[in-house]
Amino acid sequence: MLQEKILATAISQFGKQGYDGASTRQIAGLCDTAMSSITYHFGGKQGLYLSCADHIAARISERLGDIAAQLQGREAEMDAAQARERLLHLLDAIARLMLDPDSEDWVCFLVREQQNPSEAFDRIYNGVMGNLIESAVLLLARIRPDMPEHERRAQVMLLYGQALVLRAARASVTRGLRAERLGDAETGILRRMIRANAETIFNGGMP
Amino acid sequence: MLQEKILATAISQFGKQGYDGASTRQIAGLCDTAMSSITYHFGGKQGLYLSCADHIAARISERLGDIAAQLQGREAEMDAAQARERLLHLLDAIARLMLDPDSEDWVCFLVREQQNPSEAFDRIYNGVMGNLIESAVLLLARIRPDMPEHERRAQVMLLYGQALVLRAARASVTRGLRAERLGDAETGILRRMIRANAETIFNGGMP
DNA sequence: GTCTATACTACGATAGAC
DNA sequence: GTCTATCGTAGTATAGAC
């Protein structure tokens, strides 16, 4: 399917080079087609970019949607131990996402987009990201009912930050770990430590 | 000074729009000068970009250099309690940096640069960022001598990640906190929680 | 639907006047 | 040092053939 090929190529190019850096000519060229195909199928560069955002939202759903769907509205029924396991699982899934080479392009797209959010960010946030944050907040409410709501929200963002850094500051992380790249060994350590930190934080302030 | 004005404007534009998105014409225009001034003073767009990197490294030094300088080589002499206070102070300084509106432009520059690191990233990393990471690793070694070196390195990156997320995913953080922007109230909570999390993590696994 | 042609704009670099 | 003028290149958009 030409449209899908263009979409995948565009996400890769936008992710690598940013909106302005990527060119429709080059994207079309990589798909062995003419630039005007993009106009025809997506209405232009801007339209292509927004379609990329929708596609990314769909991919996040594919990958994390199961977890979020299982949670949908059930957070309130869980006991603290169940909620804890679910949240740890969610955090690990996000960490794996940030470490997965296959997701590099579109996570880069997303990180770039957050630097100056446009309509594309709205689509992704409203599509799935917001749900992932809200689910985590609800789970944390079961784990730490003592904590004020606004602190729980802050805590969720900080927990996600530990995963995000693995992609957003990849260049610093590889150097900081004195590694050439994040291989299986580094990946394993980082995932274990994110989990351990989260568990420690869940217990924080509680006897 | 025209050169400094161009530099400040360029950091802002590169930060907001990325390397390709920013244009030398526009940067010159914002400084009420001709585009060829950039050629004259910096040798071209690429030269200007690298000068921005050096300027950013200098600004990080201004702001965090004191902390790093005080630490220079003294980490080994400290006892665990001193090291703990120093590292908490360093983390808070970085968190404040990520929250400070004045640093928005150049932190954006840095986040963008990490998406596909060039020579500009080398200059900043070798200039100051590497030192900040290594200092933190040495401090953590005093606090958690039981922890293997490679885990300490990973832990430092995760701790920094909690601060980084405040800038790199600002759009998600403000929405996640249900805030319009990160004001004094949110800033205070986030800084307190980063500190509390770090303290908890320092104790993690220790009785 | 997909291609070729072309129009139009904006960019970075550079030469030369002052 | 700073400016104007110009060149070549590369971008998006669009019209029209097939």
Short mmCIF file of C-alpha atoms (C1' of nucleotides) in Angstrom, two decimals:
data_model
loop_
_atom_site.label_atom_id
_atom_site.label_comp_id
_atom_site.label_asym_id
_atom_site.label_seq_id
_atom_site.Cartn_x
_atom_site.Cartn_y
_atom_site.Cartn_z
CA MET A 1 0.00 0.00 0.00
CA LEU A 2 1.54 3.25 -1.15
CA GLN A 3 -0.10 5.39 1.49
CA GLU A 4 1.21 3.23 4.29
CA LYS A 5 4.69 3.19 2.80
CA ILE A 6 4.67 6.98 2.58
CA LEU A 7 3.42 7.23 6.15
CA ALA A 8 6.12 4.96 7.54
CA THR A 9 8.81 6.75 5.59
CA ALA A 10 7.51 10.14 6.67
CA ILE A 11 7.52 9.20 10.37
CA SER A 12 11.10 8.06 9.99
CA GLN A 13 12.17 11.23 8.20
CA PHE A 14 10.25 13.61 10.46
CA GLY A 15 11.65 11.78 13.47
CA LYS A 16 15.23 11.92 12.25
CA GLN A 17 15.27 15.43 10.79
CA GLY A 18 12.30 17.27 12.24
CA TYR A 19 9.44 18.89 10.37
CA ASP A 20 11.52 21.48 8.55
CA GLY A 21 14.50 19.23 8.02
CA ALA A 22 12.51 16.56 6.24
CA SER A 23 11.46 17.22 2.65
CA THR A 24 8.48 15.87 0.80
CA ARG A 25 10.65 15.31 -2.27
CA GLN A 26 12.98 13.06 -0.32
CA ILE A 27 10.14 11.16 1.35
CA ALA A 28 8.52 10.56 -2.02
CA GLY A 29 11.87 9.57 -3.50
CA LEU A 30 12.45 6.96 -0.79
CA CYS A 31 9.07 5.49 -1.74
CA ASP A 32 9.92 5.49 -5.45
CA THR A 33 7.07 7.78 -6.24
CA ALA A 34 6.48 11.42 -7.17
CA MET A 35 6.17 14.19 -4.66
CA SER A 36 2.70 15.03 -5.88
CA SER A 37 1.50 11.66 -4.54
CA ILE A 38 1.81 13.25 -1.13
CA THR A 39 -0.37 16.14 -2.19
CA TYR A 40 -2.90 13.71 -3.60
CA HIS A 41 -3.07 11.36 -0.62
CA PHE A 42 -2.43 13.71 2.28
CA GLY A 43 -3.13 17.18 0.96
CA GLY A 44 0.42 18.45 1.44
CA LYS A 45 3.27 18.41 3.91
CA GLN A 46 1.21 19.60 6.85
CA GLY A 47 -1.49 17.02 6.14
CA LEU A 48 1.13 14.29 5.95
CA TYR A 49 2.56 15.39 9.28
CA LEU A 50 -0.83 15.22 10.99
CA SER A 51 -1.48 11.81 9.48
CA CYS A 52 1.82 10.71 10.98
CA ALA A 53 0.61 11.86 14.38
CA ASP A 54 -2.56 9.78 14.03
CA HIS A 55 -0.54 6.79 12.92
CA ILE A 56 1.74 7.14 15.93
CA ALA A 57 -1.23 7.35 18.28
CA ALA A 58 -2.49 4.13 16.71
CA ARG A 59 0.87 2.43 17.17
CA ILE A 60 1.08 3.43 20.83
CA SER A 61 -2.40 2.00 21.25
CA GLU A 62 -1.32 -1.26 19.61
CA ARG A 63 1.56 -1.56 21.99
CA LEU A 64 0.24 -0.17 25.24
CA GLY A 65 -3.46 -0.25 24.49
CA ASP A 66 -3.90 -3.73 25.93
CA ILE A 67 -2.56 -2.58 29.24
CA ALA A 68 -4.66 0.56 29.25
CA ALA A 69 -7.76 -1.32 28.07
CA GLN A 70 -7.45 -3.89 30.82
CA LEU A 71 -7.33 -1.04 33.24
CA GLN A 72 -10.22 0.94 31.82
CA GLY A 73 -12.30 1.85 34.81
CA ARG A 74 -11.11 -1.13 36.84
CA GLU A 75 -8.53 0.80 38.82
CA ALA A 76 -11.03 1.50 41.59
CA GLU A 77 -11.78 -2.19 42.12
CA MET A 78 -8.19 -3.20 42.66
CA ASP A 79 -6.46 -3.63 45.96
CA ALA A 80 -3.12 -1.98 46.55
CA ALA A 81 -1.05 -5.04 45.68
CA GLN A 82 -2.81 -5.55 42.34
CA ALA A 83 -2.54 -1.88 41.47
CA ARG A 84 1.15 -1.96 42.31
CA GLU A 85 1.79 -4.85 39.95
CA ARG A 86 -0.20 -3.18 37.17
CA LEU A 87 1.63 0.10 37.49
CA LEU A 88 5.01 -1.61 37.55
CA HIS A 89 3.98 -3.49 34.43
CA LEU A 90 2.91 -0.27 32.72
CA LEU A 91 6.16 1.48 33.60
CA ASP A 92 8.17 -1.45 32.29
CA ALA A 93 6.21 -1.46 29.04
CA ILE A 94 7.03 2.21 28.55
CA ALA A 95 10.68 1.64 29.41
CA ARG A 96 10.84 -1.19 26.85
CA LEU A 97 9.27 1.14 24.31
CA MET A 98 11.93 3.77 24.94
CA LEU A 99 14.65 1.16 24.62
CA ASP A 100 13.27 -0.58 21.52
CA PRO A 101 15.20 0.38 18.37
CA ASP A 102 12.05 -0.20 16.29
CA SER A 103 10.29 2.63 18.06
CA GLU A 104 13.16 5.08 17.71
CA ASP A 105 11.74 7.05 14.80
CA TRP A 106 8.32 7.73 16.17
CA VAL A 107 9.44 8.33 19.74
CA CYS A 108 11.82 10.92 18.29
CA PHE A 109 8.87 12.39 16.42
CA LEU A 110 7.01 12.66 19.70
CA VAL A 111 9.89 14.17 21.65
CA ARG A 112 10.44 16.75 18.92
CA GLU A 113 6.77 17.56 18.80
CA GLN A 114 6.74 18.33 22.51
CA GLN A 115 9.39 21.00 22.03
CA ASN A 116 6.79 23.10 20.32
CA PRO A 117 3.51 21.26 20.46
CA SER A 118 1.13 21.72 17.54
CA GLU A 119 -2.13 20.11 16.60
CA ALA A 120 -0.19 16.90 16.05
CA PHE A 121 0.59 16.70 19.76
CA ASP A 122 -3.06 17.24 20.67
CA ARG A 123 -4.01 14.29 18.54
CA ILE A 124 -1.51 11.97 20.18
CA TYR A 125 -2.18 13.20 23.69
CA ASN A 126 -5.94 13.02 23.37
CA GLY A 127 -5.64 9.75 21.48
CA VAL A 128 -3.64 7.69 23.95
CA MET A 129 -1.02 9.48 26.00
CA GLY A 130 -3.55 11.17 28.22
CA ASN A 131 -5.12 7.79 29.00
CA LEU A 132 -1.78 6.32 29.98
CA ILE A 133 -1.15 9.18 32.38
CA GLU A 134 -4.63 9.06 33.88
CA SER A 135 -4.47 5.30 34.30
CA ALA A 136 -1.20 5.62 36.15
CA VAL A 137 -2.65 8.33 38.38
CA LEU A 138 -5.61 6.13 39.28
CA LEU A 139 -3.38 3.16 40.00
CA LEU A 140 -1.16 5.28 42.20
CA ALA A 141 -4.26 6.42 44.07
CA ARG A 142 -4.83 2.77 45.08
CA ILE A 143 -1.23 2.33 46.09
CA ARG A 144 -0.84 5.61 47.95
CA PRO A 145 -4.28 6.76 49.10
CA ASP A 146 -2.50 8.92 51.66
CA MET A 147 -0.93 11.10 49.00
CA PRO A 148 -2.70 14.27 47.80
CA GLU A 149 -4.01 14.07 44.23
CA HIS A 150 -1.69 16.75 42.87
CA GLU A 151 1.33 14.99 44.32
CA ARG A 152 0.23 11.74 42.72
CA ARG A 153 0.06 13.50 39.36
CA ALA A 154 3.55 14.90 39.83
CA GLN A 155 4.83 11.51 40.92
CA VAL A 156 3.47 9.83 37.79
CA MET A 157 5.29 12.31 35.58
CA LEU A 158 8.54 11.78 37.48
CA LEU A 159 8.18 8.01 37.17
CA TYR A 160 7.59 8.34 33.43
CA GLY A 161 10.62 10.64 33.30
CA GLN A 162 12.91 7.79 34.29
CA ALA A 163 11.80 5.94 31.16
CA LEU A 164 11.72 8.99 28.90
CA VAL A 165 15.32 9.91 29.58
CA LEU A 166 16.36 6.67 27.89
CA ARG A 167 15.16 8.05 24.57
CA ALA A 168 15.13 11.84 24.97
CA ALA A 169 18.71 11.98 26.25
CA ARG A 170 19.95 8.78 24.64
CA ALA A 171 23.24 10.40 23.64
CA SER A 172 24.01 11.31 27.25
CA VAL A 173 22.80 8.00 28.65
CA THR A 174 25.06 5.90 26.42
CA ARG A 175 28.04 8.07 27.32
CA GLY A 176 27.12 8.17 31.00
CA LEU A 177 26.98 4.37 31.04
CA ARG A 178 30.30 4.27 29.16
CA ALA A 179 28.67 2.13 26.48
CA GLU A 180 28.79 2.24 22.70
CA ARG A 181 25.07 1.62 22.51
CA LEU A 182 22.35 0.32 24.80
CA GLY A 183 22.66 -3.44 24.34
CA ASP A 184 20.97 -6.27 26.19
CA ALA A 185 23.14 -5.88 29.26
CA GLU A 186 22.44 -2.16 29.70
CA THR A 187 18.79 -2.60 28.81
CA GLY A 188 18.34 -5.25 31.47
CA ILE A 189 19.97 -3.16 34.18
CA LEU A 190 17.97 -0.05 33.33
CA ARG A 191 14.65 -1.90 33.33
CA ARG A 192 15.42 -3.59 36.64
CA MET A 193 16.41 -0.32 38.22
CA ILE A 194 13.38 1.58 36.99
CA ARG A 195 11.25 -1.14 38.55
CA ALA A 196 13.23 -1.15 41.78
CA ASN A 197 13.07 2.65 42.03
CA ALA A 198 9.34 2.65 41.47
CA GLU A 199 8.82 0.00 44.15
CA THR A 200 10.97 1.98 46.56
CA ILE A 201 9.06 5.16 45.78
CA PHE A 202 5.71 3.40 46.31
CA ASN A 203 6.88 2.55 49.80
CA GLY A 204 8.33 6.01 50.39
CA GLY A 205 7.00 7.70 53.53
CA MET A 206 5.15 4.55 54.53
CA PRO A 207 6.42 2.45 57.37
CA MET B 1 27.65 43.77 21.28
CA LEU B 2 26.28 42.54 17.98
CA GLN B 3 27.94 39.14 18.17
CA GLU B 4 26.37 38.39 21.55
CA LYS B 5 22.99 39.58 20.38
CA ILE B 6 23.19 37.30 17.34
CA LEU B 7 24.27 34.41 19.54
CA ALA B 8 21.40 34.84 21.98
CA THR B 9 18.89 35.19 19.17
CA ALA B 10 20.31 32.16 17.36
CA ILE B 11 20.07 29.96 20.46
CA SER B 12 16.47 31.02 20.82
CA GLN B 13 15.63 30.33 17.19
CA PHE B 14 17.54 27.05 16.97
CA GLY B 15 15.90 25.99 20.23
CA LYS B 16 12.41 26.85 19.06
CA GLN B 17 12.63 25.68 15.46
CA GLY B 18 15.59 23.35 15.18
CA TYR B 19 18.59 23.68 12.93
CA ASP B 20 16.74 23.41 9.65
CA GLY B 21 13.71 25.33 10.81
CA ALA B 22 15.69 28.38 11.85
CA SER B 23 16.93 30.66 9.10
CA THR B 24 19.93 32.93 9.16
CA ARG B 25 17.90 35.65 7.46
CA GLN B 26 15.34 35.62 10.23
CA ILE B 27 17.97 35.56 12.98
CA ALA B 28 19.73 38.52 11.38
CA GLY B 29 16.41 40.30 10.93
CA LEU B 30 15.57 39.93 14.63
CA CYS B 31 18.91 41.59 15.38
CA ASP B 32 18.24 44.41 12.91
CA THR B 33 21.24 43.52 10.85
CA ALA B 34 22.03 41.89 7.52
CA MET B 35 22.37 38.17 7.03
CA SER B 36 25.94 38.57 5.88
CA SER B 37 26.90 39.70 9.41
CA ILE B 38 26.50 36.06 10.38
CA THR B 39 28.88 35.00 7.64
CA TYR B 40 31.34 37.65 8.75
CA HIS B 41 31.26 36.87 12.48
CA PHE B 42 30.61 33.15 12.52
CA GLY B 43 31.54 31.90 9.08
CA GLY B 44 28.05 30.72 8.18
CA LYS B 45 25.08 28.86 9.60
CA GLN B 46 27.06 25.84 10.74
CA GLY B 47 29.64 28.03 12.43
CA LEU B 48 26.91 29.96 14.21
CA TYR B 49 25.36 26.71 15.40
CA LEU B 50 28.63 25.48 16.88
CA SER B 51 29.21 28.84 18.56
CA CYS B 52 25.78 28.44 20.12
CA ALA B 53 26.86 25.09 21.53
CA ASP B 54 29.95 26.65 23.09
CA HIS B 55 27.88 29.47 24.52
CA ILE B 56 25.45 26.98 26.04
CA ALA B 57 28.28 24.99 27.59
CA ALA B 58 29.52 28.25 29.13
CA ARG B 59 26.09 29.07 30.51
CA ILE B 60 25.70 25.65 32.08
CA SER B 61 29.10 26.17 33.67
CA GLU B 62 28.02 29.56 35.03
CA ARG B 63 25.00 28.01 36.60
CA LEU B 64 26.16 24.59 37.73
CA GLY B 65 29.89 25.13 37.54
CA ASP B 66 30.13 26.27 41.17
CA ILE B 67 28.63 23.05 42.33
CA ALA B 68 30.81 20.95 40.08
CA ALA B 69 33.94 22.98 40.95
CA GLN B 70 33.35 22.55 44.68
CA LEU B 71 33.18 18.85 44.05
CA GLN B 72 36.24 18.61 41.84
CA GLY B 73 38.14 15.67 43.19
CA ARG B 74 36.73 16.06 46.68
CA GLU B 75 34.10 13.36 46.33
CA ALA B 76 36.43 10.73 47.74
CA GLU B 77 37.03 12.68 50.95
CA MET B 78 33.37 13.00 51.84
CA ASP B 79 31.44 10.83 54.18
CA ALA B 80 28.10 9.41 53.08
CA ALA B 81 26.01 12.13 54.71
CA GLN B 82 27.97 14.94 53.07
CA ALA B 83 27.88 13.24 49.70
CA ARG B 84 24.15 12.75 50.04
CA GLU B 85 23.55 16.45 50.68
CA ARG B 86 25.76 17.44 47.76
CA LEU B 87 24.04 15.13 45.34
CA LEU B 88 20.60 16.28 46.47
CA HIS B 89 21.77 19.85 45.94
CA LEU B 90 23.06 19.04 42.46
CA LEU B 91 19.81 17.33 41.49
CA ASP B 92 17.80 20.28 42.75
CA ALA B 93 19.96 22.71 40.79
CA ILE B 94 19.28 20.73 37.63
CA ALA B 95 15.58 20.56 38.37
CA ARG B 96 15.49 24.33 38.86
CA LEU B 97 17.28 24.71 35.55
CA MET B 98 14.68 22.60 33.79
CA LEU B 99 11.89 24.62 35.38
CA ASP B 100 13.40 28.06 34.79
CA PRO B 101 11.70 29.86 31.88
CA ASP B 102 14.96 31.71 31.16
CA SER B 103 16.67 28.47 30.27
CA GLU B 104 13.92 27.24 28.01
CA ASP B 105 15.57 28.12 24.71
CA TRP B 106 18.92 26.55 25.31
CA VAL B 107 17.60 23.46 27.07
CA CYS B 108 15.41 22.95 23.99
CA PHE B 109 18.53 23.36 21.87
CA LEU B 110 20.18 20.64 23.91
CA VAL B 111 17.22 18.25 23.81
CA ARG B 112 16.96 18.66 20.06
CA GLU B 113 20.66 18.14 19.61
CA GLN B 114 20.46 14.81 21.42
CA GLN B 115 17.94 13.52 18.89
CA ASN B 116 20.72 13.39 16.36
CA PRO B 117 23.92 14.43 18.07
CA SER B 118 26.49 16.30 16.01
CA GLU B 119 29.77 17.98 16.86
CA ALA B 120 27.74 20.53 18.83
CA PHE B 121 26.73 17.83 21.30
CA ASP B 122 30.33 16.70 21.74
CA ARG B 123 31.30 20.23 22.68
CA ILE B 124 28.62 20.54 25.32
CA TYR B 125 29.11 17.04 26.70
CA ASN B 126 32.87 17.31 26.89
CA GLY B 127 32.61 20.88 28.14
CA VAL B 128 30.37 20.40 31.16
CA MET B 129 27.69 17.74 30.93
CA GLY B 130 30.12 14.88 31.26
CA ASN B 131 31.53 16.42 34.43
CA LEU B 132 28.09 16.72 35.97
CA ILE B 133 27.40 13.06 35.30
CA GLU B 134 30.77 11.89 36.58
CA SER B 135 30.47 14.02 39.71
CA ALA B 136 27.10 12.49 40.45
CA VAL B 137 28.48 8.98 39.92
CA LEU B 138 31.32 9.65 42.37
CA LEU B 139 28.94 11.07 44.96
CA LEU B 140 26.65 8.09 44.61
CA ALA B 141 29.66 5.85 45.15
CA ARG B 142 30.06 7.41 48.61
CA ILE B 143 26.37 7.04 49.37
CA ARG B 144 25.97 3.52 48.04
CA PRO B 145 29.37 1.81 48.12
CA ASP B 146 27.51 -1.50 48.00
CA MET B 147 26.17 -0.84 44.52
CA PRO B 148 28.11 -2.02 41.46
CA GLU B 149 29.65 0.78 39.41
CA HIS B 150 27.50 0.15 36.33
CA GLU B 151 24.34 0.28 38.41
CA ARG B 152 25.44 3.56 39.91
CA ARG B 153 25.88 4.98 36.42
CA ALA B 154 22.42 3.82 35.43
CA GLN B 155 20.96 5.22 38.64
CA VAL B 156 22.46 8.66 38.00
CA MET B 157 20.86 8.79 34.56
CA LEU B 158 17.49 7.79 35.98
CA LEU B 159 17.76 10.45 38.68
CA TYR B 160 18.59 13.06 36.07
CA GLY B 161 15.66 11.77 34.03
CA GLN B 162 13.23 12.92 36.69
CA ALA B 163 14.47 16.46 36.16
CA LEU B 164 14.79 16.21 32.39
CA VAL B 165 11.18 15.20 31.89
CA LEU B 166 10.15 18.61 33.19
CA ARG B 167 11.59 20.22 30.09
CA ALA B 168 11.72 17.46 27.45
CA ALA B 169 8.08 16.50 27.93
CA ARG B 170 6.83 19.83 29.24
CA ALA B 171 3.68 19.64 27.15
CA SER B 172 2.71 16.32 28.73
CA VAL B 173 3.72 17.37 32.23
CA THR B 174 1.55 20.48 32.26
CA ARG B 175 -1.41 18.49 31.00
CA GLY B 176 -0.72 15.61 33.35
CA LEU B 177 -0.71 18.03 36.27
CA ARG B 178 -3.89 19.63 34.92
CA ALA B 179 -2.16 23.00 34.94
CA GLU B 180 -2.05 25.81 32.41
CA ARG B 181 1.65 26.26 33.00
CA LEU B 182 4.19 25.25 35.64
CA GLY B 183 3.80 28.06 38.20
CA ASP B 184 5.29 28.43 41.65
CA ALA B 185 2.94 25.89 43.20
CA GLU B 186 3.73 23.14 40.70
CA THR B 187 7.41 23.99 40.68
CA GLY B 188 7.60 23.66 44.45
CA ILE B 189 5.87 20.30 44.51
CA LEU B 190 8.01 18.88 41.72
CA ARG B 191 11.27 19.98 43.34
CA ARG B 192 10.24 18.58 46.70
CA MET B 193 9.23 15.27 45.17
CA ILE B 194 12.40 14.90 43.13
CA ARG B 195 14.34 15.40 46.35
CA ALA B 196 12.16 13.01 48.29
CA ASN B 197 12.41 10.37 45.57
CA ALA B 198 16.18 10.68 45.47
CA GLU B 199 16.43 10.32 49.24
CA THR B 200 14.20 7.27 49.14
CA ILE B 201 16.26 5.77 46.34
CA PHE B 202 19.50 6.39 48.23
CA ASN B 203 18.07 4.32 51.07
CA GLY B 204 16.71 1.66 48.72
CA GLY B 205 17.90 -1.83 49.54
CA MET B 206 19.58 -0.58 52.72
CA PRO B 207 18.06 -1.32 56.06
"C1'" DG C 1 -4.16 7.33 -8.98
"C1'" DT C 2 0.28 8.41 -10.60
"C1'" DC C 3 3.45 10.96 -13.22
"C1'" DT C 4 5.94 15.22 -15.48
"C1'" DA C 5 6.19 20.29 -15.92
"C1'" DT C 6 6.47 24.37 -14.03
"C1'" DA C 7 5.67 28.35 -10.90
"C1'" DC C 8 6.91 30.45 -6.91
"C1'" DT C 9 9.16 31.07 -2.64
"C1'" DA C 10 12.88 30.92 0.67
"C1'" DC C 11 17.26 29.50 1.88
"C1'" DG C 12 22.64 29.97 2.38
"C1'" DA C 13 26.69 31.70 0.32
"C1'" DT C 14 29.29 35.22 -1.68
"C1'" DA C 15 31.03 39.39 -4.05
"C1'" DG C 16 31.60 44.11 -3.80
"C1'" DA C 17 30.27 49.00 -2.32
"C1'" DC C 18 30.89 51.95 1.59
"C1'" DG D 1 32.34 45.86 10.14
"C1'" DT D 2 28.06 46.37 7.91
"C1'" DC D 3 25.26 46.77 4.03
"C1'" DT D 4 23.00 45.64 -0.80
"C1'" DA D 5 22.65 42.73 -4.70
"C1'" DT D 6 22.84 38.52 -6.82
"C1'" DC D 7 23.52 33.53 -7.66
"C1'" DG D 8 22.51 28.76 -7.28
"C1'" DT D 9 19.90 25.41 -4.82
"C1'" DA D 10 16.04 23.24 -2.71
"C1'" DG D 11 11.62 23.51 -0.91
"C1'" DT D 12 6.10 23.18 -1.57
"C1'" DA D 13 2.31 23.64 -4.39
"C1'" DT D 14 -0.24 23.11 -8.52
"C1'" DA D 15 -1.79 22.27 -13.24
"C1'" DG D 16 -2.36 19.01 -16.64
"C1'" DA D 17 -1.10 14.62 -19.34
"C1'" DC D 18 -1.93 9.76 -19.07
#
